[in-house]
Coordinates of C-alpha atoms in Angstrom, one line a residue:
X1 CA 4.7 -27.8 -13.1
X2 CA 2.8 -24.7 -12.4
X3 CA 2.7 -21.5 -14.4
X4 CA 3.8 -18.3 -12.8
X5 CA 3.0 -15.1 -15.0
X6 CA 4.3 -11.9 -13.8
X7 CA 2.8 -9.1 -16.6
X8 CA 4.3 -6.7 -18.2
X9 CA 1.5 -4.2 -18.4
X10 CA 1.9 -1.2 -21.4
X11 CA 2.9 2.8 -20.1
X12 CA 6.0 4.1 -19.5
X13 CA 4.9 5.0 -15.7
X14 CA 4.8 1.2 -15.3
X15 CA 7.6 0.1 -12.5
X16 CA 10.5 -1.9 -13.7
X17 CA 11.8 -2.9 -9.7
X18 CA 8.6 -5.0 -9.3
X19 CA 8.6 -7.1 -12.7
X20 CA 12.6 -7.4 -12.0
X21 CA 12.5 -8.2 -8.0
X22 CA 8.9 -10.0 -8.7
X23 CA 11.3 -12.8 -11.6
X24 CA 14.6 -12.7 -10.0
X25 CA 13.4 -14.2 -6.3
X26 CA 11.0 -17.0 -7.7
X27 CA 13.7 -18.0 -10.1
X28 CA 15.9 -18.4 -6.8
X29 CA 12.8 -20.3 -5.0
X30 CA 12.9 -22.4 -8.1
X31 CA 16.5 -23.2 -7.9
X32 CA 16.2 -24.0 -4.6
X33 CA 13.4 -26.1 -4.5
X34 CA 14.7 -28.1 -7.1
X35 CA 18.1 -28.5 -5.8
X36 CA 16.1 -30.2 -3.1
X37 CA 13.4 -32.3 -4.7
X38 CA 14.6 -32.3 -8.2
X39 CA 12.2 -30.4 -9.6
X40 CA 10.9 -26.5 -10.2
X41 CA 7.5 -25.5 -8.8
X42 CA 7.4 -22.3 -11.6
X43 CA 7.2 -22.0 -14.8
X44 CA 8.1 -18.4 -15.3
X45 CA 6.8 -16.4 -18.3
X46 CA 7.1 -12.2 -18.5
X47 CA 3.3 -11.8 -20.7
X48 CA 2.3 -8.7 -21.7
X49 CA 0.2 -7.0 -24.6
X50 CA 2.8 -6.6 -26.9
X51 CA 6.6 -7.8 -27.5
X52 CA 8.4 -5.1 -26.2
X53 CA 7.7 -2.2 -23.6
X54 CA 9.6 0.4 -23.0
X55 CA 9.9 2.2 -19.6
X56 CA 11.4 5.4 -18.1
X57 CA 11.4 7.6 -21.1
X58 CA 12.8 4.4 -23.2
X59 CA 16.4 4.0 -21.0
X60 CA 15.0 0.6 -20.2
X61 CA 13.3 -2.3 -22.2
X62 CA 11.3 -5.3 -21.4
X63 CA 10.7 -7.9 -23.7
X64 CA 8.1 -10.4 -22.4
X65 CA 7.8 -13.9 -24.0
X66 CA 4.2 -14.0 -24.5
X67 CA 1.4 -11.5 -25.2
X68 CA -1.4 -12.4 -23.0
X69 CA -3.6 -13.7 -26.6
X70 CA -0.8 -16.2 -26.3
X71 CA -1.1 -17.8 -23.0
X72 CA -4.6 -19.5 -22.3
X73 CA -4.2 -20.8 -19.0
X74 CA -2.1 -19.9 -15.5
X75 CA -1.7 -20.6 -12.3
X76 CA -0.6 -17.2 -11.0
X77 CA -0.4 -13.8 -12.1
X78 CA 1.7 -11.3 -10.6
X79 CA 0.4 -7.4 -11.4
X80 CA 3.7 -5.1 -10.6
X81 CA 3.2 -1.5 -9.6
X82 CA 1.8 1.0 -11.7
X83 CA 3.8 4.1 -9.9
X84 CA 1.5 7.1 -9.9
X85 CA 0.3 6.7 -13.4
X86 CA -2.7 4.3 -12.1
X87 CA -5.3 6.2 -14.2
X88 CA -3.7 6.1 -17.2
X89 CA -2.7 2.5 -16.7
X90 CA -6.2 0.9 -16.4
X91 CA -7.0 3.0 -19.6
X92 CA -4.0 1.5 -21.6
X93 CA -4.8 -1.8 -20.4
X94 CA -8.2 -2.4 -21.1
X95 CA -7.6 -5.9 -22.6
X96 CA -5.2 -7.0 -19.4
X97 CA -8.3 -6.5 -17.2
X98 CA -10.2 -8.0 -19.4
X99 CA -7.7 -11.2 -19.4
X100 CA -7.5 -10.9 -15.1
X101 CA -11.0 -11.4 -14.8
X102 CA -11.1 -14.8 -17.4
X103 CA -7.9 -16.2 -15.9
X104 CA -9.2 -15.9 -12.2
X105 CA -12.5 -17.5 -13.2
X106 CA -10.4 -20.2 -15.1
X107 CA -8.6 -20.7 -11.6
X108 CA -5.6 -18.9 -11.4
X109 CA -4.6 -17.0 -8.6
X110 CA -3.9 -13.6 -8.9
X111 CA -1.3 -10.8 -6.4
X112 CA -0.7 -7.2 -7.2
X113 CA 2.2 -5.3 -6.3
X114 CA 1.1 -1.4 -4.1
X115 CA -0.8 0.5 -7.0
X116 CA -1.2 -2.8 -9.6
X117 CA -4.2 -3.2 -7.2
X118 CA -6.2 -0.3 -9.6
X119 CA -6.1 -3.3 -12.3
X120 CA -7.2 -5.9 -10.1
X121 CA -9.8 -3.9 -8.9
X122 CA -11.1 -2.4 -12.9
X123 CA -11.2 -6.5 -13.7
X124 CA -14.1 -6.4 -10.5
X125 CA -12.0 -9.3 -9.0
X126 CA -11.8 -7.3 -5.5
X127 CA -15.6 -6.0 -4.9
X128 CA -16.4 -7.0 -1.8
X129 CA -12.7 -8.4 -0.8
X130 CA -10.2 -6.5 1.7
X131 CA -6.9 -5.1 -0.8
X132 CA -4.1 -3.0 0.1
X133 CA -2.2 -0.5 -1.9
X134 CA 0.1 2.6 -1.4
X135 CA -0.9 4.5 1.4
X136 CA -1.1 7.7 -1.2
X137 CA -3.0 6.4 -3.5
X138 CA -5.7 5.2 -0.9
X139 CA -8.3 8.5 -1.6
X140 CA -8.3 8.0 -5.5
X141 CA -8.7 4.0 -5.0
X142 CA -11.7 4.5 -2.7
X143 CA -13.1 7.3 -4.5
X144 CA -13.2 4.9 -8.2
X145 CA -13.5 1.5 -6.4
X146 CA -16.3 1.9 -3.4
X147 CA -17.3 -1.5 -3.0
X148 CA -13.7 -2.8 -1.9
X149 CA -12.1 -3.0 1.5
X150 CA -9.7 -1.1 1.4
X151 CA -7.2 -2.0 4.3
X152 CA -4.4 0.4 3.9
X153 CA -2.8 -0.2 6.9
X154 CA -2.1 -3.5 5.4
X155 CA 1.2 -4.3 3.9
X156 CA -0.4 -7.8 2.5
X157 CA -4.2 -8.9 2.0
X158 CA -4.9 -12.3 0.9
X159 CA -8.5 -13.0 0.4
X160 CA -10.2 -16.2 -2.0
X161 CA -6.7 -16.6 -4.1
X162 CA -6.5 -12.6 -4.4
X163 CA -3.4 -11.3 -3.2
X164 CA -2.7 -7.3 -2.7
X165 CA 0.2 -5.3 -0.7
X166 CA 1.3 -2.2 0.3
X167 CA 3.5 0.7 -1.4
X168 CA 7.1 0.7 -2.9
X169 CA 9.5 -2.5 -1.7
X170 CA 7.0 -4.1 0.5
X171 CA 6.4 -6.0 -2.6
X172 CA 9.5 -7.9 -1.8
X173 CA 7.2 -9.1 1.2
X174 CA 4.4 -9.9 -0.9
X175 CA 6.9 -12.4 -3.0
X176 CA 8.2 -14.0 0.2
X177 CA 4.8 -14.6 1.5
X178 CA 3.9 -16.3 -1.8
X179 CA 7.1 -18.5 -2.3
X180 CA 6.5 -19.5 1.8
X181 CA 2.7 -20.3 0.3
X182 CA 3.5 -22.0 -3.2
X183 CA 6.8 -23.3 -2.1
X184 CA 7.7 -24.1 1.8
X185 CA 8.6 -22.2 4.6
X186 CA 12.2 -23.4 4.5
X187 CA 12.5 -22.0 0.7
X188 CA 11.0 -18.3 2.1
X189 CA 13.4 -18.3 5.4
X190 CA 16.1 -19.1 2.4
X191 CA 15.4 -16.4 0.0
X192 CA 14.5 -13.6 2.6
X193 CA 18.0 -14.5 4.0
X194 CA 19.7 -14.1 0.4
X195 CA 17.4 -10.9 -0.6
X196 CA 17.9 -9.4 2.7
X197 CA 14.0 -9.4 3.3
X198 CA 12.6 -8.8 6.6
X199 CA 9.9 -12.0 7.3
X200 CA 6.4 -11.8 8.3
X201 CA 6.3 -7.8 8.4
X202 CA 2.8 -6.9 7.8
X203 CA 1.8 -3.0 8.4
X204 CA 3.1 0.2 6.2
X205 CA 1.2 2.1 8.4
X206 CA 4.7 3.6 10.3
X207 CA 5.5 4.6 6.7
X208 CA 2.7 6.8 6.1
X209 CA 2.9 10.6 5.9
X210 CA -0.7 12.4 6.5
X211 CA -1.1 15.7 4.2
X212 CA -5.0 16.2 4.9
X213 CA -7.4 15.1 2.0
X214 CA -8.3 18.8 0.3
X215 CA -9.5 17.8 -3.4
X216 CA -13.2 18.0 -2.2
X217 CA -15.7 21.4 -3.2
X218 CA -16.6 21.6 0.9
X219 CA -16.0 25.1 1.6
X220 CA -17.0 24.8 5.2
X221 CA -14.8 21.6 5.5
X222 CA -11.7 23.4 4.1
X223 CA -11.8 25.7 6.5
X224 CA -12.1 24.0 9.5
X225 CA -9.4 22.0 8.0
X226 CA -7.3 24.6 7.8
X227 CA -8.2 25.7 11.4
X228 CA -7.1 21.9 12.8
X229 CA -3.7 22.3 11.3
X230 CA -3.3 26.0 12.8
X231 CA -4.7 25.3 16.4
X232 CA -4.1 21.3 16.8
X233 CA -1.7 21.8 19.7
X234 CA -4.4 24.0 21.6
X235 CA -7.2 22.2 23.7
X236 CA -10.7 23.4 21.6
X237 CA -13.7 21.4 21.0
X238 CA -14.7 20.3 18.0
X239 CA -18.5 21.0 18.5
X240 CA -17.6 24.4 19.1
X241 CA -15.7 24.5 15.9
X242 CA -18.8 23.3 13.9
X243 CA -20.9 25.9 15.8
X244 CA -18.6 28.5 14.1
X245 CA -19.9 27.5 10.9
X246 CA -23.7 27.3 11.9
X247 CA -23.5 23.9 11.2
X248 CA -24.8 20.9 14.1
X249 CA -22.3 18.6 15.5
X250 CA -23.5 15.5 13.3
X251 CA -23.9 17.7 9.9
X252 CA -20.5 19.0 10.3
X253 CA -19.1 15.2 10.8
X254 CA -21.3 13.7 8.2
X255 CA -20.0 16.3 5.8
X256 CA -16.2 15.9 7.4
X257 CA -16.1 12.3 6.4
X258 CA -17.8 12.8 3.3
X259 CA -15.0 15.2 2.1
X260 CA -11.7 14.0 3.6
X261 CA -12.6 10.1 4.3
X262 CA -12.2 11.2 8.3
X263 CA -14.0 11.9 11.0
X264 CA -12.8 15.7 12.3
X265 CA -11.4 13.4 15.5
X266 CA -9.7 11.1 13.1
X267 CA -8.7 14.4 11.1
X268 CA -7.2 16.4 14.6
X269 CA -5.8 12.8 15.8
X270 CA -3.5 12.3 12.3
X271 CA -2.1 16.3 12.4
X272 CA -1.4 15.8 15.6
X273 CA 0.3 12.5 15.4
X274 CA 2.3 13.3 12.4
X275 CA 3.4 16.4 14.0
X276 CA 4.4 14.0 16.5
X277 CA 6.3 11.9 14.1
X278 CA 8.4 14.8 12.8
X279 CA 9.6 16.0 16.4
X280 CA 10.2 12.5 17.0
X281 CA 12.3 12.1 13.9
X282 CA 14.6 15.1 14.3
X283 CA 14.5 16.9 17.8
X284 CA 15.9 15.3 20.9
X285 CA 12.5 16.2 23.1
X286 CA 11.5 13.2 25.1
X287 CA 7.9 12.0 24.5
X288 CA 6.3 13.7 27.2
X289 CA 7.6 16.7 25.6
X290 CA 6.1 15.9 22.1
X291 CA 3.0 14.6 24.0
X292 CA 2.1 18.3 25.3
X293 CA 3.4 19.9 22.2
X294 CA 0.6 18.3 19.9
X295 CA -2.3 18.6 22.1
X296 CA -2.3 15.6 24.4
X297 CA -1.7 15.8 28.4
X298 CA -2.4 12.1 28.7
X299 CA 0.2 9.7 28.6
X300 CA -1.8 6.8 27.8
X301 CA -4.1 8.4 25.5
X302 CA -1.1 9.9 23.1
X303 CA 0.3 6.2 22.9
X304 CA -3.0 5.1 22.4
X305 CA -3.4 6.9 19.3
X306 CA 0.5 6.7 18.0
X307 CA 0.1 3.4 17.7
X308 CA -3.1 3.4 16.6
X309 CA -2.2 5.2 13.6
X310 CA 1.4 4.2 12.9
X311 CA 1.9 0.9 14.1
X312 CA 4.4 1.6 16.7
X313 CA 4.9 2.7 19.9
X314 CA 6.1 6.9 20.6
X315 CA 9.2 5.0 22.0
X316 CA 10.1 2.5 19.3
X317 CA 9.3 4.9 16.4
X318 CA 11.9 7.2 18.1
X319 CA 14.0 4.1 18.1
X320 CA 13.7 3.5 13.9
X321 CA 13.5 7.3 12.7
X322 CA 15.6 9.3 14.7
X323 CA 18.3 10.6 13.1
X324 CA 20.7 9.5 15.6
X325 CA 19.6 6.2 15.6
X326 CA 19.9 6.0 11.5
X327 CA 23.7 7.4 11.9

């Protein structure tokens, strides 16, 4: 039998959902699989750095059965999501790192859950390997880990027995994809079909809200910046724009990207498509309408981009978000 641990890491910002969700469908894989063949696949341990954690101000507990001093070899090791305390996390879990990097060199195979992927990533297990997280937590992940691929788009990543996905309840993807891999198919159809999980979904990028990357000491950037998301709906060139600073063309895109992480086409292309997003969400405007609202007069090119950036069509993200669609 294999050995499945799913850590309990130390910090009250820690999230509960993804240690919970993370034991309760393998234990139902387990079942399952052994109702068939007689036998679990799993053992599954809760390990953690001391014997009890206590999360959300102390209204909940964890006790896990093992600190990770205690447990010398795995097989898997499931990270859960840090929430928005990932800074603070890697600090208070120094040792946990420490323990990632031996067991993955000792064999074990190792997924975290949307930001868990800041303690894979301090353990130097994803230099030089794609990884996913939450799409708002993708500046501060590039900014401390360079040397990783950051696919954010990406709702799972699974590179040389490293596993990463997306933010919030994809993680419940991230499980199905690894009981379809440690298990069977059959087993994964099962459990999505008991958990309610959709199968094989594998972009967040529909999910995403753009708010414009501003923690940077650019002045010049700023304010063009700030000029895109006054003007994006009017038809101005963006060499013109740089000449208003005095700067050249490539200066003024070398220091775009350097400060926001886009290109000032990528920039203008995300206001303008999440502008597009919010019309589409709430106003009964047909998409030719939104088109010309946010800048675009070609058809092809607008849908081009849409989809581009969120995944879906104009047409079929009015079809998911609109509000008459939800009701």
């Amino acid at each position: 039998m294999k050995h499945l641990t799913i850590l309990v890491p130390t910090g009250d910002g820690n999230n509960l959902s993804s240690i919970v969700g993370a034991f309760k469908i393998f234990s139902r894989a387990n079942a399952i699989y052994k109702q068939r063949h007689g036998h679990e696949v799993f053992k599954i341990e809760l390990v953690g750095l001391n014997d009890c954690e206590q999360y959300y101000g102390g209204l909940f507990s964890v006790q896990p059965q093992k600190t990770i001093n205690e447990l010398k070899k795995t097989d898997l090791i499931i990270i859960p999501s840090l929430n928005h305390c990932y800074e603070q996390a890697v600090d208070q879990n120094a040792a946990i790192v420490d323990w990632l990097d031996a067991q993955y060199h000792r064999g074990a195979e190792v997924a975290s859950i949307c930001t868990g992927a800041f303690l894979l990533a301090a353990a130097g297990l994803l230099d030089g390997k794609t990884c996913s997280t939450h799409w708002s937590a993708a500046h501060d992940f590039k900014e401390r880990f360079p040397a990783v691929d950051l696919q954010i788009d990406q709702i799972i990543t699974d590179e040389q027995g490293i596993y990463t996905n997306g933010g919030a309840y994809s993680f419940l993807n991230l499980i199905i994809y690894l009981v379809e891999k440690f298990y069977d198919r059959s087993v994964a159809i099962l459990c999505a079909k008991i958990f309610q999980i959709e199968m094989d979904r594998n972009n967040q990028s529909s999910f995403a809200v753009f708010t414009g990357q501003k923690a940077h000491e650019d002045d010049i950037v700023r304010q063009a910046q700030l000029f895109m998301e006054d003007h994006f709906m009017e038809n101005f060139s963006l060499g013109a724009l740089a000449g208003q600073f005095a700067v050249s063309r490539r200066n003024f895109d070398r220091r775009f990207l350097k400060a926001t992480g886009n290109t000032p086409l990528e920039y203008l292309q995300r206001i303008r498509v999440e502008s597009a997003k919010k019309m589409l969400e709430s106003t009964s405007k047909n998409v030719t309408e939104v088109m010309y609202e946010v800048g675009y007069s070609d058809v092809t090119a607008f849908r081009s981009v849409f989809k581009r950036i969120t995944g879906l069509t104009p047409i079929d993200y009015r079809g998911r978000y609109h509000k008459s669609a939800l009701v």
